[in-house]
Amino acid sequence: MKKHSTEEDVYILAIESSCDETAAAVVKNGREVLSNVISSQIALHTLYGGVVPEIASRKHIEKINQVIQAALDEAGMTLEEITAIGVTYGPGLVGALLVGVAEAKAIAYAAKKPLVGVHHIEGHVSANFIEHPDLEPPFICLIVSGGHTHLVVVKDYGEFEIIGRTRDDAAGEAFDKVARAVGLGYPGGPKVDKAAREGDKNAIKFPRAKVEGAPYDFSFSGLKSAVLNHINHANMMGEEIHVPDLAASFQHAVVGVLVDHAVEAAKEFGYDKLAIAGGVASNSALREGMKEACGKAGITFYYPSPVFCTDNAAMIGVAAYYEYINGARSGWDLNAVPNLKLGER
C-alpha cells in the first residue's frame, strides 16, 4: 500500500459539480476535513420533479466562485497554501461537470498547482475514510446512489474490483420513480424513507429479483413495475392506497436485496469489513438492516454521516489526496466524462 512519503502536510482544494450540488472543500492529509461547503439546488429542481441539466449547469456557474471562496475562508487558508486542486470529472451531467472541471483547471493554472481529476464514485467510497480513521483497504463496499448500484472490493486506495452491478435501474432511481408515482415528489429517496417509518414493511409482498449466473448483480426494474402495477390496480378498483405501507414494503424489498448481496459477498470473499456509500447510504432502513446483518455475521460495518453520503466535495478531496500521493496528475486536456466507468481513467 502506497503511503504519503514526506512529512509535509498535503492540503487539497476539492470541487464537486456532477449533478445539482455546487460544492467545495479543503481536506488535510486525506482524512481531516477543514471545510465542506455545499450549495444545493434541490428547492429549484423540486419545481420540475427532478434535475433539469441546463438549469443545474447555469446555477453551478453562478455559485462556484462563492462556494470555493467560502471553503477557503472556512478552512482559514489561502490558495497559496493549497497543495493541489482535486475535481470530479465524471460520471455525471456533462454540462454540470464541465463547470467544475473548467474552474479547477483555471485555478490550478493560475495558482501553479497540480490538478487531480477524481472519479465521482471513488469519491463516494472515500467518504468512509473521513470519520473512520481505522478503516483502510481492503474491504467490501456497496455503492448505492441515484445513478449507480455497485458492489466492489476496494483493494487499495483508488483500486477497485467490481463484483456486482445493477442490470437496469439503480436503487436510487427506483426510489425516485416510486416516490413520483405515489405523489411524494422529489427527491424521492428521503421522502420514501420518511413515509416508510409510518408504514408496515410486511403489508405488501413485492418481488426480489435474482440475476441468474451473477449472484451479486442487482435488478430493480421488476420491483419498480410491480409497485406501479399495484398502484394502477388499486386505482382501477377504486381502492385507496396507503402510501406509508407501500413505501415501507417497497423499501423493505430494496434493502433486503442490498443487504443480502453485500453480506454474502463479504463472507464469500473473506472480508470482515463492509462499507456503504452514495446517496442511498443515508437511508435509515438500509443502515439498520446492514448493522443487524453485519452484527450477526461478525463483520465490522462502516458508513458515512448523511452529509458525506450525498454529493459533497470533502469526499472528492479525500479521493484526490490518495490519487495525488500515488502520483496521479491530470493535464490541461482534462475533460468531463459523463459516462465514466469505475476503474476507468
CSV table of N, CA and C in Angstrom, one decimal, residues 18-20 41-42 44-60 93 95-96 180 186:
chain,number,residue,atom,x,y,z
A,18,SER,N,-21.1,17.5,-10.1
A,18,SER,CA,-21.5,16.5,-11.1
A,18,SER,C,-23.0,16.4,-11.3
A,19,CYS,N,-23.8,17.0,-10.4
A,19,CYS,CA,-25.3,17.0,-10.6
A,19,CYS,C,-25.9,18.3,-10.2
A,20,ASP,N,-26.5,18.4,-9.0
A,20,ASP,CA,-27.2,19.6,-8.7
A,20,ASP,C,-26.7,20.2,-7.4
A,41,GLN,N,-29.3,22.8,-5.0
A,41,GLN,CA,-30.3,23.3,-5.9
A,41,GLN,C,-31.7,22.5,-5.7
A,42,ILE,N,-31.8,21.8,-4.7
A,42,ILE,CA,-33.0,20.9,-4.5
A,42,ILE,C,-34.3,21.7,-4.7
A,44,LEU,N,-35.0,24.3,-6.2
A,44,LEU,CA,-35.2,24.8,-7.5
A,44,LEU,C,-35.7,23.6,-8.4
A,45,HIS,N,-35.1,22.5,-8.3
A,45,HIS,CA,-35.4,21.3,-9.2
A,45,HIS,C,-36.7,20.6,-8.8
A,46,THR,N,-37.1,20.8,-7.5
A,46,THR,CA,-38.3,20.2,-7.0
A,46,THR,C,-39.5,20.8,-7.8
A,47,LEU,N,-39.4,22.0,-8.3
A,47,LEU,CA,-40.5,22.6,-9.1
A,47,LEU,C,-40.7,21.8,-10.4
A,48,TYR,N,-39.7,21.1,-10.8
A,48,TYR,CA,-39.8,20.3,-12.1
A,48,TYR,C,-39.9,18.8,-11.9
A,49,GLY,N,-39.8,18.4,-10.6
A,49,GLY,CA,-39.9,17.0,-10.3
A,49,GLY,C,-38.7,16.2,-10.5
A,50,GLY,N,-37.6,16.9,-10.7
A,50,GLY,CA,-36.3,16.2,-11.0
A,50,GLY,C,-35.3,17.2,-11.5
A,51,VAL,N,-34.0,16.8,-11.6
A,51,VAL,CA,-33.0,17.7,-12.0
A,51,VAL,C,-33.1,18.0,-13.5
A,52,VAL,N,-33.1,19.3,-13.8
A,52,VAL,CA,-33.0,19.8,-15.2
A,52,VAL,C,-31.6,20.2,-15.5
A,53,PRO,N,-30.9,19.4,-16.3
A,53,PRO,CA,-29.5,19.6,-16.5
A,53,PRO,C,-29.0,21.1,-16.9
A,54,GLU,N,-29.8,21.7,-17.8
A,54,GLU,CA,-29.4,23.1,-18.2
A,54,GLU,C,-29.5,24.0,-17.1
A,55,ILE,N,-30.5,23.9,-16.3
A,55,ILE,CA,-30.6,24.8,-15.1
A,55,ILE,C,-29.5,24.5,-14.1
A,56,ALA,N,-29.2,23.3,-13.9
A,56,ALA,CA,-28.1,22.9,-13.0
A,56,ALA,C,-26.8,23.5,-13.4
A,57,SER,N,-26.5,23.4,-14.7
A,57,SER,CA,-25.2,24.0,-15.2
A,57,SER,C,-25.2,25.5,-14.9
A,58,ARG,N,-26.2,26.2,-15.2
A,58,ARG,CA,-26.3,27.7,-15.0
A,58,ARG,C,-26.1,28.0,-13.6
A,59,LYS,N,-26.7,27.3,-12.7
A,59,LYS,CA,-26.6,27.5,-11.2
A,59,LYS,C,-25.2,27.3,-10.8
A,60,HIS,N,-24.5,26.2,-11.3
A,60,HIS,CA,-23.1,26.0,-10.9
A,60,HIS,C,-22.2,27.2,-11.3
A,93,LEU,N,-23.7,14.7,-15.0
A,93,LEU,CA,-24.3,15.5,-16.1
A,93,LEU,C,-23.2,16.3,-16.8
A,95,GLY,N,-22.8,19.0,-18.7
A,95,GLY,CA,-22.8,20.4,-18.5
A,95,GLY,C,-22.3,20.8,-17.1
A,96,ALA,N,-22.9,20.1,-16.1
A,96,ALA,CA,-22.5,20.4,-14.7
A,96,ALA,C,-21.1,20.1,-14.5
A,180,ARG,N,-42.4,9.4,-7.2
A,180,ARG,CA,-43.2,10.2,-8.1
A,180,ARG,C,-44.5,9.6,-8.4
A,186,TYR,N,-40.1,15.0,-5.3
A,186,TYR,CA,-38.6,14.9,-5.4
A,186,TYR,C,-38.0,15.7,-4.2
